[in-house]
Each structure stands twice: as C-alpha cells, then as structure tokens.
Amino acid sequence: MFARLVRRAAIAAALLAASFPAFGQTFPTVPQNTVIGRTAFGTGPAQAIPFATITANLCNLVTPTVKGCVPPPVTTTGRYFGDDLSWHAVPSQQVVAGTGVTLGGTCVGTSLNCTVNATAATQLVVPSRALAITQNLSALSAIRTLGYATTGDGGGATFQKITSGNFTDSFVTNTTTTSAGSGCTNGTYNGVFVTGGSGTGLYGIVTIAGGVMTSFAISGPGGNGYVIGDVLTIPAPGGGTYGAVTCTTQPTVTVAAVTAPAASFTDAVGTKFQYVPDGAVNVKQFGAVGDYSGTLITNDAAAFQRAVNFASRRGALNTDAGGYGGDVVYVPKGAYAICGGLSVYGTVALTGAGKGNTILKQCDTDGASQRFITLGDPALHFACFYTSVREMLLYGALAPANTGVAMIYSNCQQQGVAVYNVAAYTYLRSCVTTDTGYGGASDFTMIGLFCSINNSSTNAGISLAYSAAVQTIRESIIESSGWTGDGILLNGPVSSTAMTVIENTHVEGIQFPVHINYPAGTTAMTKISGFTGGSAAGGCSSVIVRQAGSQAGNILVGAINPNGCTNTLNNAGATTSGNVVAWTTM
C-alpha cells in the first residue's frame, strides 16, 4: 500500500514539472572585462560596468589614506586597484620599485592592480619632460620620463628632487670683480680654479697688472651648480690649488649670470628636479635633434656642448689638475649638424653608435680657422686626462681651412685612447693635429682612425708635434686621390724622451705617406712596422721620408711594403726600394 502511494506521488510531481516551465535568472550578453550591476544609488536597471571603473573607485574606497598609486613618504602597505587621476593629473603612470619600495602585480598603465610596500615616495613615470614641467610633483622624490614625445624634449631620463642649491647642469656665464686684490705678482695665469661658492669646477684666465687683478675670463665649461651672488676667491699657493696667484690680499669675483638648466626642470609649483644620468649622458636629453640630411635644419652644437659641460662636472674624488670625474656622452644613431665647433673637456668620452651610425657634420659656414672637435681646454695649460672621441663619423666643412686646422685637435690630452674607431672625411682640414702637450703629456693614442682628405688640401692627414712620452697610431688608414702632401707628419719640437709608434697602418693615394722632421739634436725615437704605402695619381715618391737636416739614427722601421710607391725609404736623400723586412735604422 505504502509503495503504491509513493509511486503515485512521484508521477504527480513529474506531471506538475511537465506542465510548468522552470523559473531561473537569465543574463544578457555584455562586453569583456565588465560585470553586471549598478553604479547609481537606489533600484533600477542593471548595466555593464567596466573593471576599470570598479577598480578606480575601490582604489579610493579600500585605501583612502593613500591617494592614488604613489604613497606618501611614510611607511605604507596597501592594495592598489586603479589609477587615481585626480591625484596626479596625468593620463597614465607607473609605480617603480626603488629604495625601500617593493611591488607585486600589474604596476603600469591606467588600470593598475599593484601591491606596493613602500617607505618613501616612488617614482612617477610620465610620457615626457614637457608634461612633467606642467605638473605638481612636489610629493615625489623622483620621476622618470618616457621616450621622446617631441623633438628635443629630452625623454627617457630620470630626475631627482633637490631641495637646496642649484642644478648641476647650470653653468656660469659671467662674473664681476668684487675685489681686485692687492700686492699680486704681475702676469697671466691660465687654469685658475676659483674657490668658494655653492658649485664646483669653475676656472678661468687671470690677468694681473700693477699688482691687482685686471680681468678674470671664464674658461672651459663654466663650472656646475653655482648660483648668482656666489663670491669666489682667486686662490693663493698651497692647499692643492691650481693656477694659484700670489697676492697680499687675494682677488674675488661674484657670479653674475648662470644658464638655465639644460636637462633638469622645475615643475609647476617650483619643485626642482635634477637630471640624473642612466650610465651615460645622452645628447638628446639635452635637446639634440639629429635631423641633418644634407641640409642644415637644426644646429645641435649648443645641446652637445651642454651635455659635455654637464658630463665634465668636477668630482670630489678627482680634483687634481684637469681631473673631473666625468661621464660618457652618448650620441645615438643619426646625423647631427654642429656649427662653431665642440670642446670635449677633461675625462669625457664623446661616444657614438659606430662609424656608419653616428655622423657629426661640421657646418659649411664655419670659418677657415675653426677646429671641429677640441679635446680638452687649450687655455687650461694643464693635462686633460682620458678625454676622447669614439665610434662615429666626422664630416668636415666644404669650405677653406687654414694650415694646421683640424677635425680633431688637442694640446693636452693624455692617458687612454684619444681617438678610437673614428672616420673623418675632412675635405681641406687635417684629421688630427696635436701640439705642445701641456702637463707633461704621457701619451696620445689613436686606434682605428679612417682619414680621408681632399687632394687639394694643404694640411697633413695626421700632424703630431707633441711633448709626449708615447705617440701611437695603430690599425688606421689615411687616404686621398693623388694628393701631393703628407699622410702622417711627425714634426718638432718634441720632448727628447718621446717615442712615436706607428703599427699596422696603410696610407693610400698620398705622395708622402710618412714624413719625419724632428729637429736635429733630439733623442726622440720613432718605430714603424706593419706599414704599407699606395701609389698616388701624382706618384708616391717614398713611403717613409726623413727630412734632410732632421735628427738621424733615431728611426727604426721594419715590415714595410711600398705597394706601388717608387721608393720605400728616403733617408735624407738616400733611397731604398722594395719590401723592407728586417729592422732598419734611418
């Protein structure tokens, strides 16, 4: 009986289910990355709500004490769901790990999902420096800009907040005499490093007449970090100062003008952010454009010089004569027009992306006496250590050039390779010229130089007249097309202890590949090996020439191939032809 009742109940339930459809909630199709709900208060129809809208609201709801995604400078732990644009008023940002900051999750974009544990303000990443200048960034300790949003904007850089002093990419352009001093020894003093003030590295030329200072002329980059009103003293001898002047009362000058920062900036509320190099100093971070394409559009000389000036800033651990503790100045791939020449100061290496990638074009309007790149400050009269030009192509002005005017010049460079993997198409200038060798220059070295000279030039391809312990040319090529001049000219006066070494080098299409004219009486030596000449249209007379009347017996040559030249050696008129294999003295 009971079993029959159970069966009847089951049948009734089945019939009831068949008679009435099941009731359940159904959902409309909505876009991806959304949920169904309501953003308004009260009842009403449902809607698709984007994840970004929810996370932006939760950013403030869940972590109301930490606005946005950049915590204040206190110990903070929080879950960051979104980007609070009202806090920083920028279209996108990125939380960047730094000192005391650790991250987890997605920490970049307009919809962040990032866990931040911080003890200090993190870096804010903005699209460009131009935008950063318009913001209130006072709550941050540092920011980073992204790529180069506009030409010359200086993107891709890091900036650190400073609360005192001036920018280190600001330079002194003028001083006034505060006190002319008294009882000074008359004369002209080069490379006088002043003392005092808020900056470092300002030096100049002091003229003393009638026992007082009659002028102070700024030389070199103009120092770094000085402010208008700084009172600076012309130093007395002693205490490790350089270019000191002996006076009863030392002269003083006052900083009268400084440049605006070249890469750093001040934000909308006056907060100073100092440019900090990411390893190398990039010329584009100082406004270089690199738009030369056969026609002068932008003169990048000022941007290059500002970058070099900043990179040469004087370091506290390198304060000897000419020492700065500077950086590499990197020139990205491209062609840059430089008008009026460029000075590369102590310890700075001006470095490109390779001979075929980075091109510096000298403006055709440069005068006949204008050098293109000067290594060191010629007026300093001290050694300039480690200064160099590397990995680029230099293209000279298509204009006249005076005798001795070069694409690369120095009277002070020493230690380290001065010219490395550089091509120079000079037209009428010399590729490299040196003289003097201030500071007892210990060496001047060139490796991988390619030097091309117009056949109407009056300048030697390379002209060395340096008082250096060692002058070296290695793995280099000097070429022309029938030029009746000198490929390499070794001229005096030189130090009696000097040694010139030329190895694995080729000179092509030039009448006198090597011309040696050291004054009689010197004990300076020359060693040449692994060298080949090449016939010129006008005839290569001799690969190596020792000028009649010059010092004899101090030139050692071996493994010399004339390669089409009439003679291999011309020893003050006595000629030798054919390969010279064994070491031979001239």
Coordinates of C-alpha atoms in Angstrom, one line a residue:
M1 CA 0.0 0.0 0.0
F2 CA 2.7 2.4 1.0
A3 CA 4.7 1.6 -2.1
R4 CA 1.7 2.5 -4.3
L5 CA 1.3 5.9 -2.6
V6 CA 5.0 6.7 -3.2
R7 CA 4.7 5.8 -6.9
R8 CA 1.5 8.0 -7.3
A9 CA 3.3 11.0 -5.7
A10 CA 6.3 10.7 -8.0
I11 CA 4.1 10.6 -11.1
A12 CA 2.1 13.6 -9.9
A13 CA 5.4 15.5 -9.4
A14 CA 6.6 14.6 -12.8
L15 CA 3.3 15.7 -14.4
L16 CA 3.5 19.0 -12.5
A17 CA 7.0 19.7 -13.7
A18 CA 6.0 19.0 -17.3
S19 CA 3.1 21.4 -17.0
F20 CA 5.0 24.4 -15.8
P21 CA 8.4 25.7 -17.1
A22 CA 11.3 26.2 -14.7
F23 CA 11.8 29.7 -13.5
G24 CA 15.5 31.0 -13.3
Q25 CA 17.5 34.2 -13.7
T26 CA 18.9 34.9 -17.2
F27 CA 21.8 37.4 -18.0
P28 CA 22.3 39.5 -21.2
T29 CA 25.5 39.3 -23.2
V30 CA 28.0 42.0 -22.1
P31 CA 31.4 43.2 -23.3
Q32 CA 34.6 41.6 -22.0
N33 CA 36.2 42.9 -18.8
T34 CA 32.8 44.1 -17.4
V35 CA 30.4 43.0 -14.7
I36 CA 26.6 43.3 -14.3
G37 CA 25.5 45.8 -11.6
R38 CA 24.5 49.4 -10.9
T39 CA 26.8 52.4 -10.3
A40 CA 23.9 54.7 -9.1
F41 CA 22.2 54.6 -5.8
G42 CA 18.7 53.1 -5.5
T43 CA 17.0 50.5 -7.6
G44 CA 17.0 50.5 -11.3
P45 CA 18.1 48.5 -14.4
A46 CA 21.3 46.6 -14.4
Q47 CA 24.2 47.7 -16.6
A48 CA 27.6 46.5 -17.8
I49 CA 30.3 48.1 -15.6
P50 CA 33.9 48.1 -16.8
F51 CA 36.5 46.6 -14.5
A52 CA 38.5 49.9 -14.7
T53 CA 35.5 51.8 -13.2
I54 CA 35.3 49.5 -10.3
T55 CA 39.0 49.4 -9.6
A56 CA 39.2 53.2 -9.8
N57 CA 36.5 53.5 -7.1
L58 CA 38.0 50.8 -5.0
C59 CA 41.4 52.5 -5.1
N60 CA 39.9 55.2 -3.0
L61 CA 37.4 53.1 -1.0
V62 CA 39.8 50.4 0.0
T63 CA 42.9 52.6 0.6
P64 CA 41.5 56.0 1.5
T65 CA 44.7 57.0 3.4
V66 CA 46.9 56.5 0.3
K67 CA 45.6 58.5 -2.6
G68 CA 46.3 57.1 -6.0
C69 CA 49.2 54.7 -6.5
V70 CA 52.1 56.7 -5.2
P71 CA 52.3 56.5 -1.4
P72 CA 53.4 59.5 0.7
P73 CA 56.8 59.5 2.4
V74 CA 55.7 57.3 5.3
T75 CA 55.7 53.5 5.8
T76 CA 52.7 52.3 3.9
T77 CA 51.3 48.9 2.8
G78 CA 48.2 48.8 0.6
R79 CA 46.4 47.1 -2.3
Y80 CA 46.3 49.4 -5.4
F81 CA 43.4 48.6 -7.8
G82 CA 43.4 51.6 -10.0
D83 CA 44.9 54.9 -11.1
D84 CA 43.6 58.0 -9.3
L85 CA 43.9 60.6 -12.0
S86 CA 42.7 63.4 -9.7
W87 CA 45.8 62.9 -7.5
H88 CA 48.5 63.4 -10.1
A89 CA 46.5 64.7 -13.1
V90 CA 48.4 62.7 -15.7
P91 CA 47.0 60.3 -18.3
S92 CA 49.0 57.2 -17.1
Q93 CA 51.5 56.3 -14.5
Q94 CA 53.7 53.5 -13.3
V95 CA 54.8 52.5 -9.9
V96 CA 58.5 51.9 -10.0
A97 CA 60.5 50.0 -7.4
G98 CA 63.2 52.0 -5.7
T99 CA 64.9 52.3 -2.4
G100 CA 62.5 50.9 0.2
V101 CA 59.9 50.1 -2.3
T102 CA 58.8 46.6 -3.4
L103 CA 56.0 45.8 -5.9
G104 CA 53.7 42.9 -6.9
G105 CA 51.1 42.5 -9.6
T106 CA 50.5 44.8 -12.5
C107 CA 52.2 48.2 -11.8
V108 CA 51.9 50.1 -15.0
G109 CA 49.1 51.6 -17.1
T110 CA 45.8 53.4 -16.5
S111 CA 44.3 50.5 -14.6
L112 CA 46.8 49.3 -12.0
N113 CA 46.5 46.2 -9.9
C114 CA 49.6 46.6 -7.9
T115 CA 50.7 45.7 -4.3
V116 CA 53.1 48.4 -3.0
N117 CA 55.1 48.2 0.1
A118 CA 57.0 51.5 0.5
T119 CA 58.9 53.5 3.0
A120 CA 59.3 56.5 0.6
A121 CA 57.6 58.1 -2.4
T122 CA 58.0 56.0 -5.5
Q123 CA 58.9 57.3 -8.9
L124 CA 56.2 58.6 -11.1
V125 CA 56.6 57.8 -14.8
V126 CA 55.2 60.4 -17.2
P127 CA 55.2 60.5 -21.0
S128 CA 57.5 63.5 -21.5
R129 CA 59.5 66.1 -19.7
A130 CA 57.3 68.8 -21.3
L131 CA 54.3 67.3 -19.5
A132 CA 56.2 66.9 -16.2
I133 CA 57.0 70.6 -16.2
T134 CA 53.3 71.4 -16.1
Q135 CA 52.5 69.1 -13.1
N136 CA 52.7 69.5 -9.3
L137 CA 55.2 66.8 -8.4
S138 CA 56.2 68.2 -5.1
A139 CA 55.1 65.0 -3.2
L140 CA 57.6 62.8 -5.1
S141 CA 61.3 62.2 -4.6
A142 CA 62.0 61.3 -8.2
I143 CA 60.3 60.8 -11.5
R144 CA 61.1 59.2 -14.9
T145 CA 60.1 60.4 -18.3
L146 CA 59.4 58.0 -21.2
G147 CA 60.5 58.3 -24.8
Y148 CA 61.0 61.4 -26.9
A149 CA 57.4 62.6 -27.3
T150 CA 58.5 65.7 -29.2
T151 CA 61.7 66.7 -31.0
G152 CA 64.3 67.9 -28.5
D153 CA 62.1 67.1 -25.5
G154 CA 64.8 65.1 -23.7
G155 CA 62.8 62.0 -22.9
G156 CA 63.8 58.7 -21.4
A157 CA 65.5 60.2 -18.4
T158 CA 65.4 60.1 -14.6
F159 CA 65.1 63.2 -12.4
Q160 CA 65.6 63.5 -8.7
K161 CA 64.1 66.2 -6.4
I162 CA 66.6 68.7 -4.9
T163 CA 65.7 71.0 -2.1
S164 CA 68.8 73.2 -1.9
G165 CA 71.5 74.5 -4.2
N166 CA 71.4 74.9 -8.0
F167 CA 71.2 72.5 -10.8
T168 CA 74.4 70.8 -11.8
D169 CA 73.6 71.3 -15.4
S170 CA 73.6 75.1 -14.9
F171 CA 76.8 76.9 -15.8
V172 CA 78.4 80.3 -15.0
T173 CA 78.4 82.6 -18.0
N174 CA 79.6 85.9 -16.4
T175 CA 81.3 87.2 -13.2
T176 CA 82.1 90.7 -11.9
T177 CA 85.1 91.7 -9.9
T178 CA 84.3 92.0 -6.3
S179 CA 87.8 92.9 -5.2
A180 CA 90.9 93.3 -7.4
G181 CA 93.1 92.3 -4.5
S182 CA 96.5 93.8 -3.7
G183 CA 100.1 93.0 -3.8
C184 CA 99.7 90.4 -6.5
T185 CA 102.5 89.2 -8.8
N186 CA 102.0 90.5 -12.3
G187 CA 101.4 88.1 -15.1
T188 CA 98.8 86.0 -17.0
Y189 CA 97.6 82.9 -15.1
N190 CA 95.9 80.1 -17.1
G191 CA 93.7 77.5 -15.5
V192 CA 93.0 79.2 -12.2
F193 CA 90.4 77.2 -10.3
V194 CA 88.4 79.6 -8.0
T195 CA 87.4 78.5 -4.5
G196 CA 84.2 79.1 -2.6
G197 CA 80.5 79.3 -3.6
S198 CA 77.9 76.6 -3.9
G199 CA 79.3 75.0 -7.1
T200 CA 82.4 73.2 -8.3
G201 CA 84.8 73.3 -11.3
L202 CA 84.8 77.0 -12.3
Y203 CA 88.2 78.1 -13.7
G204 CA 89.5 80.9 -15.9
I205 CA 92.4 83.1 -17.0
V206 CA 93.5 85.7 -14.5
T207 CA 95.4 88.8 -15.6
I208 CA 97.4 90.7 -13.0
A209 CA 98.8 94.1 -13.8
G210 CA 100.0 96.8 -11.4
G211 CA 99.7 94.4 -8.5
V212 CA 95.9 93.9 -8.9
M213 CA 93.6 91.7 -10.9
T214 CA 92.6 93.5 -14.1
S215 CA 90.4 90.6 -15.5
F216 CA 89.1 87.2 -14.9
A217 CA 88.0 85.4 -18.1
I218 CA 85.9 82.2 -17.7
S219 CA 87.5 79.3 -19.5
G220 CA 86.1 75.8 -20.0
P221 CA 82.6 74.7 -19.2
G222 CA 81.8 77.3 -16.5
G223 CA 81.6 75.0 -13.5
N224 CA 78.5 73.4 -12.2
G225 CA 75.9 74.3 -9.6
Y226 CA 76.8 77.9 -8.8
V227 CA 74.1 80.5 -8.0
I228 CA 74.1 84.2 -8.8
G229 CA 75.7 86.1 -5.9
D230 CA 78.3 83.4 -5.1
V231 CA 81.6 85.1 -4.1
L232 CA 84.6 83.2 -5.4
T233 CA 88.3 83.7 -4.5
I234 CA 91.3 83.6 -6.7
P235 CA 93.4 81.0 -4.7
A236 CA 96.8 81.6 -3.2
P237 CA 99.6 78.9 -3.5
G238 CA 99.3 75.9 -1.3
G239 CA 96.4 73.6 -0.2
G240 CA 96.4 71.7 -3.5
T241 CA 95.0 74.6 -5.6
Y242 CA 95.9 75.1 -9.3
G243 CA 96.7 78.2 -11.2
A244 CA 97.3 79.9 -7.9
V245 CA 98.2 83.7 -7.7
T246 CA 100.5 85.1 -5.1
C247 CA 98.9 88.3 -3.5
T248 CA 98.9 90.1 -0.2
T249 CA 95.1 90.2 -0.5
Q250 CA 93.5 87.7 -2.8
P251 CA 91.1 89.0 -5.5
T252 CA 87.5 87.8 -5.5
V253 CA 84.8 87.7 -8.2
T254 CA 81.0 87.4 -7.9
V255 CA 78.8 85.1 -10.0
A256 CA 76.7 87.5 -12.1
A257 CA 74.9 85.1 -14.5
V258 CA 74.2 81.4 -14.9
T259 CA 72.5 79.4 -17.6
A260 CA 69.1 77.8 -17.2
P261 CA 69.3 74.0 -16.6
A262 CA 70.0 72.2 -19.8
A263 CA 68.2 68.9 -18.9
S264 CA 66.7 69.4 -15.4
F265 CA 63.5 71.2 -14.8
T266 CA 61.3 73.0 -12.3
D267 CA 57.7 71.8 -12.0
A268 CA 54.5 73.9 -11.9
V269 CA 54.9 74.7 -8.2
G270 CA 58.6 75.4 -8.2
T271 CA 59.9 72.0 -7.2
K272 CA 63.4 71.4 -8.7
F273 CA 64.1 68.0 -10.4
Q274 CA 67.8 67.3 -11.2
Y275 CA 68.6 65.2 -14.3
V276 CA 70.4 62.0 -13.2
P277 CA 72.3 60.1 -16.0
D278 CA 71.4 56.5 -16.6
G279 CA 75.0 55.4 -17.0
A280 CA 75.9 57.7 -20.0
V281 CA 74.8 61.3 -20.6
N282 CA 72.6 61.3 -23.8
V283 CA 72.8 64.3 -26.0
K284 CA 69.1 64.0 -26.8
Q285 CA 68.4 64.5 -23.1
F286 CA 70.0 68.0 -23.6
G287 CA 67.9 68.8 -26.7
A288 CA 69.9 67.4 -29.6
V289 CA 67.7 66.6 -32.6
G290 CA 69.9 64.9 -35.2
D291 CA 67.9 65.9 -38.3
Y292 CA 70.8 66.7 -40.7
S293 CA 70.1 65.2 -44.1
G294 CA 72.3 67.2 -46.5
T295 CA 70.7 70.5 -45.5
L296 CA 71.2 72.3 -42.2
I297 CA 67.9 72.2 -40.3
T298 CA 69.0 72.2 -36.6
N299 CA 72.3 73.3 -35.2
D300 CA 72.9 70.8 -32.4
A301 CA 76.1 72.4 -31.2
A302 CA 74.6 74.0 -28.1
A303 CA 72.9 70.8 -27.0
F304 CA 76.1 68.8 -27.5
Q305 CA 78.2 71.4 -25.5
R306 CA 75.7 71.5 -22.7
A307 CA 75.8 67.7 -22.4
V308 CA 79.6 67.7 -22.4
N309 CA 79.7 70.5 -19.9
F310 CA 77.5 68.6 -17.5
A311 CA 79.4 65.3 -18.0
S312 CA 82.7 67.0 -17.2
R313 CA 81.4 68.2 -13.8
R314 CA 84.3 68.2 -11.3
G315 CA 84.2 65.3 -8.9
A316 CA 85.2 65.4 -5.2
L317 CA 87.5 62.4 -5.6
N318 CA 89.2 63.6 -8.8
T319 CA 90.4 67.2 -8.1
D320 CA 93.9 67.1 -9.5
A321 CA 95.0 69.1 -12.5
G322 CA 92.4 68.8 -15.2
G323 CA 90.6 65.9 -13.5
Y324 CA 86.8 66.0 -13.3
G325 CA 85.4 62.5 -12.8
G326 CA 83.1 62.9 -15.8
D327 CA 80.9 60.6 -17.8
V328 CA 80.5 59.1 -21.3
V329 CA 78.4 61.4 -23.5
Y330 CA 76.5 59.1 -25.8
V331 CA 75.4 60.3 -29.3
P332 CA 72.6 57.9 -30.6
K333 CA 72.4 56.9 -34.3
G334 CA 71.7 59.8 -36.6
A335 CA 73.2 62.8 -38.3
Y336 CA 73.8 65.9 -36.3
A337 CA 74.9 69.4 -37.6
I338 CA 77.5 71.1 -35.4
C339 CA 78.3 74.8 -36.1
G340 CA 81.1 76.6 -34.4
G341 CA 83.0 73.6 -33.1
L342 CA 82.7 71.5 -30.0
S343 CA 85.0 71.3 -26.9
V344 CA 85.2 67.9 -25.1
Y345 CA 86.6 68.6 -21.6
G346 CA 88.5 66.5 -19.2
T347 CA 87.7 62.8 -18.8
V348 CA 84.6 63.0 -21.1
A349 CA 84.4 60.3 -23.8
L350 CA 82.2 61.5 -26.7
T351 CA 80.9 58.2 -28.0
G352 CA 78.6 57.4 -30.9
A353 CA 76.9 54.2 -32.1
G354 CA 79.6 53.4 -34.7
K355 CA 81.3 54.9 -37.8
G356 CA 78.3 54.2 -40.0
N357 CA 75.6 55.1 -37.5
T358 CA 76.5 58.3 -35.8
I359 CA 77.5 61.2 -38.0
L360 CA 78.6 64.7 -36.9
K361 CA 78.6 67.2 -39.8
Q362 CA 80.6 70.4 -39.5
C363 CA 78.6 73.4 -40.8
D364 CA 79.9 74.7 -44.1
T365 CA 79.6 78.2 -42.7
D366 CA 82.5 77.6 -40.2
G367 CA 85.5 79.8 -40.8
A368 CA 88.8 78.7 -42.1
S369 CA 90.4 78.7 -38.6
Q370 CA 87.5 76.8 -36.9
R371 CA 88.5 73.4 -35.5
F372 CA 85.8 70.9 -35.3
I373 CA 86.4 68.9 -32.1
T374 CA 88.9 70.1 -29.4
L375 CA 89.9 67.5 -26.8
G376 CA 90.5 69.4 -23.5
D377 CA 90.6 73.1 -22.9
P378 CA 93.6 74.7 -24.8
A379 CA 93.6 77.6 -22.4
L380 CA 93.9 75.5 -19.3
H381 CA 97.6 74.7 -19.8
F382 CA 97.2 71.5 -17.7
A383 CA 96.9 67.9 -18.8
C384 CA 93.4 66.7 -19.7
F385 CA 93.2 63.1 -18.8
Y386 CA 91.2 60.4 -20.6
T387 CA 89.3 62.8 -23.0
S388 CA 88.4 61.1 -26.2
V389 CA 86.2 60.9 -29.3
R390 CA 84.9 57.4 -30.2
E391 CA 82.7 55.4 -32.6
M392 CA 81.5 58.0 -35.1
L393 CA 82.0 59.6 -38.4
L394 CA 83.0 63.2 -38.7
Y395 CA 82.3 65.1 -41.9
G396 CA 84.2 68.4 -42.5
A397 CA 83.0 71.7 -43.7
L398 CA 83.0 72.1 -47.5
A399 CA 84.9 75.4 -47.1
P400 CA 88.5 76.6 -47.0
A401 CA 90.7 75.7 -44.0
N402 CA 93.9 77.4 -42.8
T403 CA 97.1 75.4 -42.3
G404 CA 97.1 73.4 -39.1
V405 CA 93.3 73.5 -38.7
A406 CA 92.0 70.0 -37.9
M407 CA 88.9 68.0 -37.4
I408 CA 90.3 66.8 -34.0
Y409 CA 92.8 68.9 -32.1
S410 CA 94.4 68.7 -28.7
N411 CA 97.3 70.3 -26.8
C412 CA 96.8 68.5 -23.6
Q413 CA 95.1 65.1 -23.9
Q414 CA 96.8 62.1 -22.3
Q415 CA 96.2 58.7 -20.9
G416 CA 93.6 56.4 -22.6
V417 CA 92.9 56.2 -26.3
A418 CA 92.2 59.7 -27.6
V419 CA 90.7 58.7 -30.9
Y420 CA 89.0 55.3 -31.3
N421 CA 87.2 53.8 -34.3
V422 CA 86.5 57.2 -35.9
A423 CA 86.1 58.1 -39.6
A424 CA 87.0 61.6 -40.6
Y425 CA 86.1 63.0 -44.1
T426 CA 87.9 66.2 -43.7
Y427 CA 87.7 68.0 -47.1
L428 CA 90.5 70.6 -46.5
R429 CA 91.2 70.1 -42.8
S430 CA 93.6 67.8 -41.1
C431 CA 92.1 64.7 -39.5
V432 CA 94.1 65.0 -36.3
T433 CA 96.6 67.7 -35.1
T434 CA 98.4 67.9 -31.8
D435 CA 100.9 70.3 -30.4
T436 CA 102.6 71.3 -27.1
G437 CA 101.4 68.5 -24.7
Y438 CA 100.7 70.6 -21.6
G439 CA 101.0 68.8 -18.3
G440 CA 103.9 66.6 -19.5
A441 CA 101.6 64.6 -21.6
S442 CA 102.5 60.9 -21.1
D443 CA 100.8 59.5 -24.2
F444 CA 98.5 60.3 -27.2
T445 CA 96.9 57.2 -28.9
M446 CA 94.8 56.7 -31.9
I447 CA 93.3 53.3 -32.9
G448 CA 91.1 52.5 -35.9
L449 CA 91.2 56.0 -37.5
F450 CA 90.0 56.3 -41.1
C451 CA 91.1 59.6 -42.5
S452 CA 90.0 60.8 -46.0
I453 CA 91.5 64.1 -47.4
N454 CA 90.7 66.1 -50.5
N455 CA 93.5 66.2 -52.9
S456 CA 93.6 70.0 -52.9
S457 CA 94.3 70.2 -49.1
T458 CA 97.3 71.9 -47.7
N459 CA 97.1 70.0 -44.4
A460 CA 98.6 66.7 -43.4
G461 CA 96.3 63.9 -42.6
I462 CA 97.7 63.5 -39.1
S463 CA 100.2 66.0 -37.7
L464 CA 101.8 65.3 -34.4
A465 CA 104.1 67.8 -32.6
Y466 CA 103.5 66.7 -29.0
S467 CA 105.8 66.6 -26.0
A468 CA 104.5 63.2 -25.1
A469 CA 106.3 60.1 -23.7
V470 CA 104.5 58.0 -26.4
Q471 CA 102.5 58.9 -29.5
T472 CA 100.8 55.9 -31.1
I473 CA 98.9 55.3 -34.4
R474 CA 97.5 51.7 -34.8
E475 CA 95.2 49.9 -37.3
S476 CA 94.5 53.1 -39.2
I477 CA 94.0 54.2 -42.8
I478 CA 94.8 57.6 -44.4
E479 CA 93.7 58.1 -48.0
S480 CA 93.3 60.6 -50.8
S481 CA 93.3 60.5 -54.6
G482 CA 96.6 61.8 -55.8
W483 CA 97.4 64.3 -53.1
T484 CA 101.0 65.8 -53.1
G485 CA 101.1 66.2 -49.3
D486 CA 101.9 64.3 -46.1
G487 CA 99.8 61.4 -44.8
I488 CA 101.4 61.4 -41.3
L489 CA 103.7 64.4 -40.4
L490 CA 105.9 64.0 -37.3
N491 CA 107.2 67.4 -36.6
G492 CA 109.0 69.3 -33.8
P493 CA 109.6 70.4 -31.3
V494 CA 109.1 67.3 -29.3
S495 CA 110.2 66.0 -25.9
S496 CA 113.7 64.4 -26.0
T497 CA 112.2 61.4 -24.3
A498 CA 109.3 61.0 -26.8
M499 CA 108.6 57.7 -28.7
T500 CA 106.3 57.6 -31.7
V501 CA 104.9 54.2 -32.7
I502 CA 103.0 53.5 -36.0
E503 CA 101.8 50.0 -36.4
N504 CA 99.5 48.1 -38.9
T505 CA 98.6 51.2 -40.8
H506 CA 98.0 52.0 -44.5
V507 CA 98.4 55.3 -46.4
E508 CA 96.8 55.3 -49.9
G509 CA 97.0 57.9 -52.7
I510 CA 99.3 60.3 -51.0
Q511 CA 102.8 61.4 -52.2
F512 CA 104.5 61.2 -48.8
P513 CA 102.8 58.6 -46.5
V514 CA 105.1 59.3 -43.6
H515 CA 107.2 62.5 -43.3
I516 CA 109.5 62.8 -40.2
N517 CA 111.1 66.1 -39.4
Y518 CA 112.3 66.0 -35.8
P519 CA 114.8 68.7 -35.1
A520 CA 118.5 67.8 -35.0
G521 CA 119.8 67.1 -31.5
T522 CA 116.7 65.5 -30.2
T523 CA 116.8 62.0 -28.8
A524 CA 113.1 61.3 -29.6
M525 CA 112.6 57.9 -31.3
T526 CA 110.2 56.6 -33.9
K527 CA 109.3 53.0 -34.6
I528 CA 107.2 52.0 -37.7
S529 CA 106.2 48.4 -38.5
G530 CA 103.5 46.6 -40.5
F531 CA 103.1 49.6 -42.8
T532 CA 102.0 49.8 -46.4
G533 CA 102.0 52.7 -48.8
G534 CA 100.0 53.1 -52.0
S535 CA 100.6 54.8 -55.3
A536 CA 99.0 58.1 -55.9
A537 CA 97.9 59.6 -59.2
G538 CA 100.8 62.1 -59.0
G539 CA 103.1 59.3 -57.8
C540 CA 104.0 58.2 -54.3
S541 CA 107.7 59.0 -54.1
S542 CA 108.7 57.3 -50.8
V543 CA 106.7 55.5 -48.1
I544 CA 108.8 56.9 -45.3
V545 CA 110.8 60.1 -45.6
R546 CA 113.3 61.5 -43.1
Q547 CA 113.7 65.2 -43.9
A548 CA 117.2 66.3 -44.7
G549 CA 118.7 68.1 -41.7
S550 CA 116.5 66.4 -39.2
Q551 CA 117.8 64.1 -36.5
A552 CA 119.3 60.9 -37.9
G553 CA 119.7 57.4 -36.3
N554 CA 116.5 57.5 -34.2
I555 CA 114.0 56.0 -36.6
L556 CA 113.5 52.2 -36.6
V557 CA 111.4 50.6 -39.4
G558 CA 110.6 47.1 -40.4
A559 CA 108.0 45.1 -42.4
I560 CA 107.3 48.0 -44.8
N561 CA 105.6 47.3 -48.1
P562 CA 105.8 50.1 -50.8
N563 CA 102.7 48.8 -52.5
G564 CA 103.3 50.8 -55.7
C565 CA 105.4 53.7 -54.3
T566 CA 108.6 54.4 -56.2
N567 CA 110.7 54.1 -53.1
T568 CA 110.2 52.5 -49.7
L569 CA 112.6 54.7 -47.7
N570 CA 114.0 58.1 -48.3
N571 CA 116.7 58.7 -45.6
A572 CA 117.5 62.4 -46.2
G573 CA 118.0 61.7 -49.9
A574 CA 119.3 58.1 -49.8
T575 CA 116.5 55.9 -51.1
T576 CA 115.6 52.2 -50.7
S577 CA 113.1 50.3 -52.8
G578 CA 111.2 47.1 -52.4
N579 CA 110.0 45.4 -49.3
V580 CA 111.9 46.4 -46.2
V581 CA 111.5 43.3 -44.0
A582 CA 114.3 43.5 -41.4
W583 CA 114.6 46.3 -38.9
T584 CA 116.3 49.2 -40.5
T585 CA 117.6 52.4 -38.9
M586 CA 117.1 55.8 -40.6

